[in-house]
Amino acid sequence: MKILIVTPSLGPVFGGPTKVVLDLAQALTERTVSVDIVATNANGSGNLEIPLCQWITTKPYRIQYFPRWNIKDYTISLSLTAWLFRHVADYDLVHTHTIFAYPVLPAEWACQRYKVATIRTPHGMLEPWSLAYKAAKKRLYYALLEKPLLQRAGALHALNSSEAKNIQNLRLQNPVAIVSNGIHRHEFEVLPDPAIFYQRFPATQGKQLILFLARIDPKKGLDLLAPAFAKVQNQFPETHLVIAGSDDIGFLPTAQGYFAQAGCLNHVTFTGILTGQLKQAALAAASAYVLPSYSEGFSMSVLEAMASGLPCVITTGCNFPEAATAQAAHVVDISADAIAHALIECFRHPEQAKAMGDRARELVFTQYEWNHIAAQMVEVYTTAIKDAAVAKS
């Protein structure tokens, strides 16, 4: 089976979606699937320093990057477009990631022309909150470009049951396959020394750390976290909040303003994006994790925090009801009071919080490991390829 993955970018500033694409590709190759990835060289407002228009073969999969240019915040790559029309017919299936992004449009147009099977992963961008954000601009784009292509996809890939339901409410008529994101168990079985994190951010040493690990973006709920953390810090003065994530849209000053207004900015450390061992050390140093999001597809950082055994506080907008069912996280309403109450419970009852973290770790290790996820995705690919073959005949 030969699969082409098309994604607008693999820049680290884009966080979870980048990691998902690379981890999925790795897991698929371990199941003897041949995987190529094409993307632009975008990395937020900048570009990746990477060879262009040639295959990079340092992994079991291949990656090829193409130059891009912008119209305001919209990325276009004519060289990628030309490559797709020349090469999509070389593949059994094309899997596109995200919507409302140009690079996936020519991939879908080329697949229509050459009758190649496609799967589309919106990554939460068809969720009600996401569709309502900048709705006027999205409405026209969706009607003219995205909806016709979505309707022709072999299947739409939802990351959880809540997202699948919201996609079905759009009445697109496509099959919707539910396959979650995953983690590599070996990355979380033994975490590094927390001192690695403390050395980099000495203001956090000796504190009980609450970790927010996500992009600094309006949908992540920092406006709710600020008053919630102020309440926690008032009751537990030793707590300290770590905001770890990239700011690729210039939202950081606004976010800092939320905490200044709540009177707790002096107890918050903004680290910027964390990757590799430093991110793992932050997870090891943390006492709790929080994601107060208004809307998610399926957050990689939630899985990572749960795999690290942390007591987690997430909102219903994170679309992970299975965590609540398994009593593996506090899944709360999207409100500052609910977030504060759950965090306070974690610090007030540390033994119960630890037990919840242990359940979270077990849940992720047994149901959300990439090998298991890749097997499910191969089944989705196989069905889509068969359906496309029938449609051709």
mmCIF file of C-alpha atoms in Angstrom:
data_model
loop_
_atom_site.group_PDB
_atom_site.id
_atom_site.type_symbol
_atom_site.label_atom_id
_atom_site.label_comp_id
_atom_site.label_asym_id
_atom_site.label_seq_id
_atom_site.Cartn_x
_atom_site.Cartn_y
_atom_site.Cartn_z
ATOM 1 C CA MET A 1 0.000 0.000 0.000
ATOM 2 C CA LYS A 2 1.461 3.337 -1.080
ATOM 3 C CA ILE A 3 0.142 6.428 0.746
ATOM 4 C CA LEU A 4 0.753 10.121 0.135
ATOM 5 C CA ILE A 5 0.146 12.475 3.063
ATOM 6 C CA VAL A 6 -0.450 16.124 2.148
ATOM 7 C CA THR A 7 -0.313 18.788 4.848
ATOM 8 C CA PRO A 8 0.126 22.568 4.635
ATOM 9 C CA SER A 9 3.171 22.570 6.883
ATOM 10 C CA LEU A 10 5.335 20.515 9.204
ATOM 11 C CA GLY A 11 6.668 23.528 11.095
ATOM 12 C CA PRO A 12 7.088 22.939 14.855
ATOM 13 C CA VAL A 13 5.173 26.142 15.660
ATOM 14 C CA PHE A 14 1.985 24.395 14.531
ATOM 15 C CA GLY A 15 2.264 21.954 17.441
ATOM 16 C CA GLY A 16 -0.033 18.941 17.568
ATOM 17 C CA PRO A 17 -0.974 18.568 13.873
ATOM 18 C CA THR A 18 2.697 18.457 12.868
ATOM 19 C CA LYS A 19 3.477 15.808 15.473
ATOM 20 C CA VAL A 20 0.406 13.783 14.497
ATOM 21 C CA VAL A 21 1.419 13.632 10.827
ATOM 22 C CA LEU A 22 4.984 12.564 11.602
ATOM 23 C CA ASP A 23 4.036 10.033 14.279
ATOM 24 C CA LEU A 24 1.301 8.537 12.111
ATOM 25 C CA ALA A 25 3.741 8.192 9.211
ATOM 26 C CA GLN A 26 6.246 6.451 11.475
ATOM 27 C CA ALA A 27 3.610 4.043 12.808
ATOM 28 C CA LEU A 28 2.297 3.251 9.321
ATOM 29 C CA THR A 29 5.752 2.333 8.030
ATOM 30 C CA GLU A 30 6.069 -0.110 10.909
ATOM 31 C CA ARG A 31 3.055 -1.863 9.393
ATOM 32 C CA THR A 32 4.817 -2.142 6.012
ATOM 33 C CA VAL A 33 2.909 0.790 4.485
ATOM 34 C CA SER A 34 4.947 2.978 2.120
ATOM 35 C CA VAL A 35 4.474 6.624 3.124
ATOM 36 C CA ASP A 36 5.495 9.874 1.433
ATOM 37 C CA ILE A 37 4.714 13.311 2.887
ATOM 38 C CA VAL A 38 4.591 16.618 1.006
ATOM 39 C CA ALA A 39 4.247 20.030 2.638
ATOM 40 C CA THR A 40 5.262 23.646 2.221
ATOM 41 C CA ASN A 41 8.215 25.113 4.105
ATOM 42 C CA ALA A 42 5.934 27.319 6.233
ATOM 43 C CA ASN A 43 6.716 27.678 9.933
ATOM 44 C CA GLY A 44 4.306 30.290 11.186
ATOM 45 C CA SER A 45 5.278 33.683 9.764
ATOM 46 C CA GLY A 46 8.732 32.332 8.870
ATOM 47 C CA ASN A 47 10.051 29.450 6.815
ATOM 48 C CA LEU A 48 11.817 26.233 7.695
ATOM 49 C CA GLU A 49 15.502 26.106 6.833
ATOM 50 C CA ILE A 50 15.205 22.885 4.869
ATOM 51 C CA PRO A 51 16.156 21.581 1.395
ATOM 52 C CA LEU A 52 13.325 22.217 -1.072
ATOM 53 C CA CYS A 53 11.868 20.179 -3.944
ATOM 54 C CA GLN A 54 13.817 17.034 -3.140
ATOM 55 C CA TRP A 55 13.107 13.935 -1.092
ATOM 56 C CA ILE A 56 14.486 13.823 2.452
ATOM 57 C CA THR A 57 14.984 10.175 3.414
ATOM 58 C CA THR A 58 16.416 10.230 6.931
ATOM 59 C CA LYS A 59 13.292 8.486 8.296
ATOM 60 C CA PRO A 60 11.485 5.302 7.200
ATOM 61 C CA TYR A 61 9.157 7.640 5.287
ATOM 62 C CA ARG A 62 10.097 10.344 2.762
ATOM 63 C CA ILE A 63 9.332 14.078 3.041
ATOM 64 C CA GLN A 64 9.461 16.720 0.332
ATOM 65 C CA TYR A 65 9.073 20.434 1.089
ATOM 66 C CA PHE A 66 8.007 23.099 -1.400
ATOM 67 C CA PRO A 67 8.457 26.886 -1.287
ATOM 68 C CA ARG A 68 5.436 28.969 -0.409
ATOM 69 C CA TRP A 69 4.319 32.570 -0.666
ATOM 70 C CA ASN A 70 1.598 34.326 1.279
ATOM 71 C CA ILE A 71 -1.436 36.430 0.518
ATOM 72 C CA LYS A 72 -1.914 37.932 3.992
ATOM 73 C CA ASP A 73 -2.079 34.786 6.174
ATOM 74 C CA TYR A 74 -2.942 32.394 3.327
ATOM 75 C CA THR A 75 -0.186 30.098 2.034
ATOM 76 C CA ILE A 76 0.094 29.187 -1.656
ATOM 77 C CA SER A 77 2.656 26.947 -3.349
ATOM 78 C CA LEU A 78 2.553 26.670 -7.137
ATOM 79 C CA SER A 79 5.448 24.201 -7.222
ATOM 80 C CA LEU A 80 3.583 21.896 -4.829
ATOM 81 C CA THR A 81 0.461 22.219 -6.988
ATOM 82 C CA ALA A 82 2.377 21.221 -10.118
ATOM 83 C CA TRP A 83 4.029 18.293 -8.323
ATOM 84 C CA LEU A 84 0.667 16.974 -7.100
ATOM 85 C CA PHE A 85 -0.857 16.941 -10.568
ATOM 86 C CA ARG A 86 2.165 15.051 -11.866
ATOM 87 C CA HIS A 87 2.392 12.471 -9.086
ATOM 88 C CA VAL A 88 -0.858 11.703 -7.205
ATOM 89 C CA ALA A 89 -1.567 8.869 -9.642
ATOM 90 C CA ASP A 90 1.575 7.139 -8.302
ATOM 91 C CA TYR A 91 -0.226 6.441 -5.020
ATOM 92 C CA ASP A 92 -3.022 4.147 -3.868
ATOM 93 C CA LEU A 93 -4.487 6.828 -1.596
ATOM 94 C CA VAL A 94 -3.913 10.468 -0.683
ATOM 95 C CA HIS A 95 -4.527 11.519 2.929
ATOM 96 C CA THR A 96 -4.933 15.290 3.376
ATOM 97 C CA HIS A 97 -4.669 17.030 6.748
ATOM 98 C CA THR A 98 -6.560 20.176 7.823
ATOM 99 C CA ILE A 99 -9.008 22.311 5.852
ATOM 100 C CA PHE A 100 -9.186 26.040 5.042
ATOM 101 C CA ALA A 101 -5.623 25.739 3.734
ATOM 102 C CA TYR A 102 -4.568 25.975 0.096
ATOM 103 C CA PRO A 103 -2.102 23.046 -0.212
ATOM 104 C CA VAL A 104 -4.832 20.451 0.360
ATOM 105 C CA LEU A 105 -7.059 21.916 -2.378
ATOM 106 C CA PRO A 106 -4.844 21.016 -5.359
ATOM 107 C CA ALA A 107 -4.303 17.600 -3.817
ATOM 108 C CA GLU A 108 -8.048 16.984 -3.870
ATOM 109 C CA TRP A 109 -8.416 18.442 -7.389
ATOM 110 C CA ALA A 110 -5.633 16.204 -8.679
ATOM 111 C CA CYS A 111 -7.173 13.137 -7.011
ATOM 112 C CA GLN A 112 -10.500 13.883 -8.679
ATOM 113 C CA ARG A 113 -8.817 14.153 -12.069
ATOM 114 C CA TYR A 114 -6.928 10.873 -11.731
ATOM 115 C CA LYS A 115 -9.575 9.052 -9.641
ATOM 116 C CA VAL A 116 -7.275 8.419 -6.676
ATOM 117 C CA ALA A 117 -8.807 7.498 -3.309
ATOM 118 C CA THR A 118 -8.736 10.218 -0.648
ATOM 119 C CA ILE A 119 -9.173 10.557 3.102
ATOM 120 C CA ARG A 120 -9.567 13.974 4.758
ATOM 121 C CA THR A 121 -8.679 14.827 8.367
ATOM 122 C CA PRO A 122 -10.081 18.225 9.491
ATOM 123 C CA HIS A 123 -8.246 18.194 12.872
ATOM 124 C CA GLY A 124 -11.175 19.854 14.627
ATOM 125 C CA MET A 125 -11.599 22.607 12.044
ATOM 126 C CA LEU A 126 -15.205 21.551 11.362
ATOM 127 C CA GLU A 127 -16.114 21.909 15.031
ATOM 128 C CA PRO A 128 -18.829 24.524 15.763
ATOM 129 C CA TRP A 129 -16.459 26.884 17.608
ATOM 130 C CA SER A 130 -13.877 26.747 14.827
ATOM 131 C CA LEU A 131 -16.477 27.370 12.127
ATOM 132 C CA ALA A 132 -17.854 30.318 14.100
ATOM 133 C CA TYR A 133 -14.397 31.899 14.545
ATOM 134 C CA LYS A 134 -13.866 34.393 11.681
ATOM 135 C CA ALA A 135 -17.127 32.979 10.327
ATOM 136 C CA ALA A 136 -17.725 35.499 7.534
ATOM 137 C CA LYS A 137 -14.466 34.649 5.783
ATOM 138 C CA LYS A 138 -14.865 30.906 6.314
ATOM 139 C CA ARG A 139 -18.473 30.736 5.167
ATOM 140 C CA LEU A 140 -17.719 31.755 1.575
ATOM 141 C CA TYR A 141 -14.530 29.667 1.397
ATOM 142 C CA TYR A 142 -16.377 26.613 2.733
ATOM 143 C CA ALA A 143 -19.297 26.959 0.324
ATOM 144 C CA LEU A 144 -17.199 27.534 -2.799
ATOM 145 C CA LEU A 145 -14.137 25.371 -2.169
ATOM 146 C CA GLU A 146 -14.169 23.093 0.827
ATOM 147 C CA LYS A 147 -17.663 21.629 0.858
ATOM 148 C CA PRO A 148 -17.605 20.310 -2.748
ATOM 149 C CA LEU A 149 -14.263 18.626 -2.093
ATOM 150 C CA LEU A 150 -15.268 17.245 1.305
ATOM 151 C CA GLN A 151 -18.347 15.667 -0.275
ATOM 152 C CA ARG A 152 -16.189 13.801 -2.795
ATOM 153 C CA ALA A 153 -13.703 12.380 -0.281
ATOM 154 C CA GLY A 154 -13.699 8.640 0.186
ATOM 155 C CA ALA A 155 -14.051 9.188 3.927
ATOM 156 C CA LEU A 156 -13.738 11.919 6.508
ATOM 157 C CA HIS A 157 -11.504 11.089 9.435
ATOM 158 C CA ALA A 158 -12.742 12.197 12.858
ATOM 159 C CA LEU A 159 -10.475 11.993 15.881
ATOM 160 C CA ASN A 160 -13.239 11.163 18.352
ATOM 161 C CA SER A 161 -16.955 10.450 18.596
ATOM 162 C CA SER A 162 -17.874 14.073 19.367
ATOM 163 C CA GLU A 163 -16.110 15.340 16.255
ATOM 164 C CA ALA A 164 -17.735 12.605 14.170
ATOM 165 C CA LYS A 165 -21.175 13.697 15.356
ATOM 166 C CA ASN A 166 -20.459 17.341 14.506
ATOM 167 C CA ILE A 167 -19.219 16.367 11.031
ATOM 168 C CA GLN A 168 -22.359 14.295 10.453
ATOM 169 C CA ASN A 169 -24.450 17.323 11.465
ATOM 170 C CA LEU A 170 -23.013 19.129 8.428
ATOM 171 C CA ARG A 171 -24.817 16.572 6.206
ATOM 172 C CA LEU A 172 -21.885 15.893 3.940
ATOM 173 C CA GLN A 173 -23.033 12.285 3.325
ATOM 174 C CA ASN A 174 -19.503 10.846 3.449
ATOM 175 C CA PRO A 175 -18.549 7.876 5.610
ATOM 176 C CA VAL A 176 -16.944 9.151 8.820
ATOM 177 C CA ALA A 177 -14.174 6.999 10.282
ATOM 178 C CA ILE A 178 -13.216 7.514 13.934
ATOM 179 C CA VAL A 179 -9.513 6.973 14.575
ATOM 180 C CA SER A 180 -7.856 8.843 17.446
ATOM 181 C CA ASN A 181 -4.389 10.288 17.775
ATOM 182 C CA GLY A 182 -1.820 8.290 19.680
ATOM 183 C CA ILE A 183 1.459 8.289 21.603
ATOM 184 C CA HIS A 184 4.620 6.219 21.505
ATOM 185 C CA ARG A 185 4.650 4.407 24.832
ATOM 186 C CA HIS A 186 8.436 4.239 25.088
ATOM 187 C CA GLU A 187 8.617 8.064 25.179
ATOM 188 C CA PHE A 188 6.671 8.178 28.465
ATOM 189 C CA GLU A 189 7.614 5.048 30.393
ATOM 190 C CA VAL A 190 10.582 6.871 31.982
ATOM 191 C CA LEU A 191 10.568 10.669 31.970
ATOM 192 C CA PRO A 192 13.784 12.714 32.257
ATOM 193 C CA ASP A 193 14.991 14.490 35.383
ATOM 194 C CA PRO A 194 12.777 17.536 36.161
ATOM 195 C CA ALA A 195 15.983 19.424 36.968
ATOM 196 C CA ILE A 196 16.457 19.846 33.211
ATOM 197 C CA PHE A 197 13.367 22.051 33.194
ATOM 198 C CA TYR A 198 14.225 23.874 36.432
ATOM 199 C CA GLN A 199 17.686 24.785 35.144
ATOM 200 C CA ARG A 200 16.148 26.421 32.093
ATOM 201 C CA PHE A 201 13.360 28.149 34.064
ATOM 202 C CA PRO A 202 14.667 28.654 37.624
ATOM 203 C CA ALA A 203 11.588 30.611 38.764
ATOM 204 C CA THR A 204 9.645 27.333 38.659
ATOM 205 C CA GLN A 205 11.895 25.403 41.068
ATOM 206 C CA GLY A 206 10.351 24.540 44.416
ATOM 207 C CA LYS A 207 6.832 25.236 43.123
ATOM 208 C CA GLN A 208 3.853 23.011 42.443
ATOM 209 C CA LEU A 209 3.572 23.437 38.709
ATOM 210 C CA ILE A 210 0.391 23.501 36.657
ATOM 211 C CA LEU A 211 1.288 22.894 33.019
ATOM 212 C CA PHE A 212 -0.556 24.358 30.044
ATOM 213 C CA LEU A 213 1.001 22.807 26.931
ATOM 214 C CA ALA A 214 -0.598 24.246 23.795
ATOM 215 C CA ARG A 215 -0.415 27.076 21.274
ATOM 216 C CA ILE A 216 -1.164 30.559 22.581
ATOM 217 C CA ASP A 217 -4.389 31.038 20.679
ATOM 218 C CA PRO A 218 -7.891 32.408 21.405
ATOM 219 C CA LYS A 219 -9.513 28.972 21.249
ATOM 220 C CA LYS A 220 -7.280 27.536 23.975
ATOM 221 C CA GLY A 221 -9.193 29.312 26.742
ATOM 222 C CA LEU A 222 -6.466 31.380 28.385
ATOM 223 C CA ASP A 223 -9.109 34.002 29.168
ATOM 224 C CA LEU A 224 -10.741 31.350 31.371
ATOM 225 C CA LEU A 225 -7.509 30.003 32.812
ATOM 226 C CA ALA A 226 -6.366 33.379 34.160
ATOM 227 C CA PRO A 227 -9.215 33.893 36.680
ATOM 228 C CA ALA A 228 -9.271 30.158 37.412
ATOM 229 C CA PHE A 229 -5.572 30.084 38.274
ATOM 230 C CA ALA A 230 -5.927 33.235 40.387
ATOM 231 C CA LYS A 231 -8.393 31.329 42.583
ATOM 232 C CA VAL A 232 -6.093 28.320 42.812
ATOM 233 C CA GLN A 233 -3.063 30.456 43.627
ATOM 234 C CA ASN A 234 -4.998 32.255 46.345
ATOM 235 C CA GLN A 235 -5.689 28.958 48.130
ATOM 236 C CA PHE A 236 -2.368 27.276 47.279
ATOM 237 C CA PRO A 237 0.323 30.002 47.174
ATOM 238 C CA GLU A 238 3.035 27.489 46.233
ATOM 239 C CA THR A 239 1.396 26.827 42.852
ATOM 240 C CA HIS A 240 2.916 28.259 39.698
ATOM 241 C CA LEU A 241 1.505 28.153 36.162
ATOM 242 C CA VAL A 242 3.670 27.235 33.183
ATOM 243 C CA ILE A 243 2.307 28.388 29.793
ATOM 244 C CA ALA A 244 4.265 26.370 27.233
ATOM 245 C CA GLY A 245 3.432 26.959 23.593
ATOM 246 C CA SER A 246 4.197 28.909 20.463
ATOM 247 C CA ASP A 247 2.705 32.294 19.641
ATOM 248 C CA ASP A 248 2.425 32.224 15.865
ATOM 249 C CA ILE A 249 -0.413 34.784 15.624
ATOM 250 C CA GLY A 250 0.822 37.485 18.020
ATOM 251 C CA PHE A 251 -1.663 36.625 20.776
ATOM 252 C CA LEU A 252 0.902 36.600 23.622
ATOM 253 C CA PRO A 253 0.383 40.217 24.812
ATOM 254 C CA THR A 254 -3.364 39.621 25.035
ATOM 255 C CA ALA A 255 -2.814 36.399 26.966
ATOM 256 C CA GLN A 256 -0.424 38.084 29.375
ATOM 257 C CA GLY A 257 -3.027 40.790 29.861
ATOM 258 C CA TYR A 258 -5.548 38.212 31.080
ATOM 259 C CA PHE A 259 -3.215 37.160 33.895
ATOM 260 C CA ALA A 260 -2.246 40.731 34.758
ATOM 261 C CA GLN A 261 -5.920 41.632 35.061
ATOM 262 C CA ALA A 262 -6.505 38.586 37.283
ATOM 263 C CA GLY A 263 -3.613 39.666 39.520
ATOM 264 C CA CYS A 264 -1.506 36.517 39.104
ATOM 265 C CA LEU A 265 0.936 37.323 36.293
ATOM 266 C CA ASN A 266 3.904 37.148 38.709
ATOM 267 C CA HIS A 267 3.094 33.465 39.273
ATOM 268 C CA VAL A 268 3.094 32.561 35.568
ATOM 269 C CA THR A 269 6.041 31.579 33.369
ATOM 270 C CA PHE A 270 5.677 31.787 29.586
ATOM 271 C CA THR A 271 8.279 29.425 28.157
ATOM 272 C CA GLY A 272 7.567 29.541 24.435
ATOM 273 C CA ILE A 273 7.378 26.272 22.549
ATOM 274 C CA LEU A 274 8.915 23.242 24.283
ATOM 275 C CA THR A 275 10.117 20.226 22.344
ATOM 276 C CA GLY A 276 12.081 17.046 22.884
ATOM 277 C CA GLN A 277 13.702 16.393 26.244
ATOM 278 C CA LEU A 278 12.795 19.828 27.597
ATOM 279 C CA LYS A 279 9.095 19.186 27.015
ATOM 280 C CA GLN A 280 9.404 15.757 28.627
ATOM 281 C CA ALA A 281 11.158 17.347 31.602
ATOM 282 C CA ALA A 282 8.313 19.863 31.938
ATOM 283 C CA LEU A 283 5.850 16.971 32.108
ATOM 284 C CA ALA A 284 8.037 15.330 34.761
ATOM 285 C CA ALA A 285 8.203 18.562 36.782
ATOM 286 C CA ALA A 286 4.462 19.284 36.690
ATOM 287 C CA SER A 287 1.999 18.453 39.455
ATOM 288 C CA ALA A 288 -1.065 18.903 37.226
ATOM 289 C CA TYR A 289 -2.013 19.649 33.637
ATOM 290 C CA VAL A 290 -4.760 21.930 32.334
ATOM 291 C CA LEU A 291 -6.274 22.584 28.903
ATOM 292 C CA PRO A 292 -9.256 24.977 29.187
ATOM 293 C CA SER A 293 -9.974 24.866 25.456
ATOM 294 C CA TYR A 294 -13.140 26.024 23.736
ATOM 295 C CA SER A 295 -12.605 23.553 20.901
ATOM 296 C CA GLU A 296 -10.219 20.734 20.003
ATOM 297 C CA GLY A 297 -9.979 17.953 17.485
ATOM 298 C CA PHE A 298 -8.103 15.609 19.781
ATOM 299 C CA SER A 299 -5.265 17.231 21.682
ATOM 300 C CA MET A 300 -1.881 15.548 21.532
ATOM 301 C CA SER A 301 -0.768 17.356 24.673
ATOM 302 C CA VAL A 302 -3.689 15.870 26.639
ATOM 303 C CA LEU A 303 -2.568 12.394 25.615
ATOM 304 C CA GLU A 304 1.027 13.230 26.517
ATOM 305 C CA ALA A 305 0.060 14.566 29.938
ATOM 306 C CA MET A 306 -2.090 11.525 30.651
ATOM 307 C CA ALA A 307 0.683 9.193 29.469
ATOM 308 C CA SER A 308 2.954 10.986 31.951
ATOM 309 C CA GLY A 309 0.558 10.111 34.782
ATOM 310 C CA LEU A 310 -0.483 13.703 35.493
ATOM 311 C CA PRO A 311 -3.875 14.590 36.959
ATOM 312 C CA CYS A 312 -5.495 16.480 34.107
ATOM 313 C CA VAL A 313 -8.192 19.138 34.001
ATOM 314 C CA ILE A 314 -9.731 19.517 30.555
ATOM 315 C CA THR A 315 -12.949 21.034 29.268
ATOM 316 C CA THR A 316 -15.761 19.392 27.350
ATOM 317 C CA GLY A 317 -14.432 21.363 24.363
ATOM 318 C CA CYS A 318 -11.433 19.013 24.332
ATOM 319 C CA ASN A 319 -13.727 16.267 22.983
ATOM 320 C CA PHE A 320 -12.454 13.481 25.223
ATOM 321 C CA PRO A 321 -15.515 12.076 27.044
ATOM 322 C CA GLU A 322 -13.756 8.703 27.283
ATOM 323 C CA ALA A 323 -11.407 10.247 29.860
ATOM 324 C CA ALA A 324 -14.375 11.131 32.061
ATOM 325 C CA THR A 325 -15.921 7.682 31.645
ATOM 326 C CA ALA A 326 -12.664 6.051 32.735
ATOM 327 C CA GLN A 327 -12.300 8.548 35.625
ATOM 328 C CA ALA A 328 -8.937 9.366 34.102
ATOM 329 C CA ALA A 329 -9.313 13.176 34.060
ATOM 330 C CA HIS A 330 -11.495 15.981 35.330
ATOM 331 C CA VAL A 331 -13.645 16.852 32.303
ATOM 332 C CA VAL A 332 -15.414 20.093 33.190
ATOM 333 C CA ASP A 333 -17.687 22.715 31.690
ATOM 334 C CA ILE A 334 -16.100 25.541 29.710
ATOM 335 C CA SER A 335 -16.030 28.054 32.546
ATOM 336 C CA ALA A 336 -13.428 29.611 34.824
ATOM 337 C CA ASP A 337 -15.245 28.436 37.965
ATOM 338 C CA ALA A 338 -15.377 24.809 36.817
ATOM 339 C CA ILE A 339 -11.690 24.834 35.860
ATOM 340 C CA ALA A 340 -10.694 26.409 39.188
ATOM 341 C CA HIS A 341 -12.772 23.946 41.201
ATOM 342 C CA ALA A 342 -11.212 20.922 39.484
ATOM 343 C CA LEU A 343 -7.649 22.217 39.930
ATOM 344 C CA ILE A 344 -8.308 22.986 43.587
ATOM 345 C CA GLU A 345 -9.591 19.427 44.037
ATOM 346 C CA CYS A 346 -6.316 18.098 42.593
ATOM 347 C CA PHE A 347 -4.252 20.006 45.162
ATOM 348 C CA ARG A 348 -6.661 19.474 48.035
ATOM 349 C CA HIS A 349 -6.715 15.685 47.522
ATOM 350 C CA PRO A 350 -3.280 14.722 46.159
ATOM 351 C CA GLU A 351 -3.716 10.969 46.685
ATOM 352 C CA GLN A 352 -6.937 10.935 44.672
ATOM 353 C CA ALA A 353 -5.258 13.072 42.027
ATOM 354 C CA LYS A 354 -2.377 10.607 41.776
ATOM 355 C CA ALA A 355 -4.815 7.704 41.415
ATOM 356 C CA MET A 356 -6.563 9.570 38.596
ATOM 357 C CA GLY A 357 -3.195 10.130 36.919
ATOM 358 C CA ASP A 358 -2.428 6.415 37.198
ATOM 359 C CA ARG A 359 -5.747 5.588 35.532
ATOM 360 C CA ALA A 360 -4.982 8.103 32.796
ATOM 361 C CA ARG A 361 -1.622 6.495 32.101
ATOM 362 C CA GLU A 362 -3.199 3.042 31.893
ATOM 363 C CA LEU A 363 -5.970 4.270 29.575
ATOM 364 C CA VAL A 364 -3.544 5.892 27.138
ATOM 365 C CA PHE A 365 -1.086 2.983 27.148
ATOM 366 C CA THR A 366 -3.810 0.417 26.439
ATOM 367 C CA GLN A 367 -5.995 2.314 23.935
ATOM 368 C CA TYR A 368 -4.046 5.191 22.410
ATOM 369 C CA GLU A 369 -0.652 3.768 21.448
ATOM 370 C CA TRP A 370 0.394 4.501 17.853
ATOM 371 C CA ASN A 371 0.770 0.856 16.801
ATOM 372 C CA HIS A 372 -2.883 0.272 17.691
ATOM 373 C CA ILE A 373 -3.963 3.516 15.996
ATOM 374 C CA ALA A 374 -2.015 2.728 12.802
ATOM 375 C CA ALA A 375 -3.744 -0.655 12.490
ATOM 376 C CA GLN A 376 -7.120 1.109 12.567
ATOM 377 C CA MET A 377 -5.976 3.633 9.971
ATOM 378 C CA VAL A 378 -4.793 0.891 7.618
ATOM 379 C CA GLU A 379 -8.323 -0.570 7.741
ATOM 380 C CA VAL A 380 -9.758 2.847 6.817
ATOM 381 C CA TYR A 381 -7.302 3.173 3.932
ATOM 382 C CA THR A 382 -8.084 -0.324 2.666
ATOM 383 C CA THR A 383 -11.827 0.359 2.598
ATOM 384 C CA ALA A 384 -11.382 3.702 0.822
ATOM 385 C CA ILE A 385 -9.097 2.175 -1.818
ATOM 386 C CA LYS A 386 -11.594 -0.633 -2.486
ATOM 387 C CA ASP A 387 -14.477 1.853 -2.757
ATOM 388 C CA ALA A 388 -12.482 3.993 -5.191
ATOM 389 C CA ALA A 389 -11.717 0.930 -7.326
ATOM 390 C CA VAL A 390 -15.419 0.064 -7.500
ATOM 391 C CA ALA A 391 -16.261 3.648 -8.498
ATOM 392 C CA LYS A 392 -13.697 3.490 -11.334
ATOM 393 C CA SER A 393 -15.096 0.284 -12.814
#
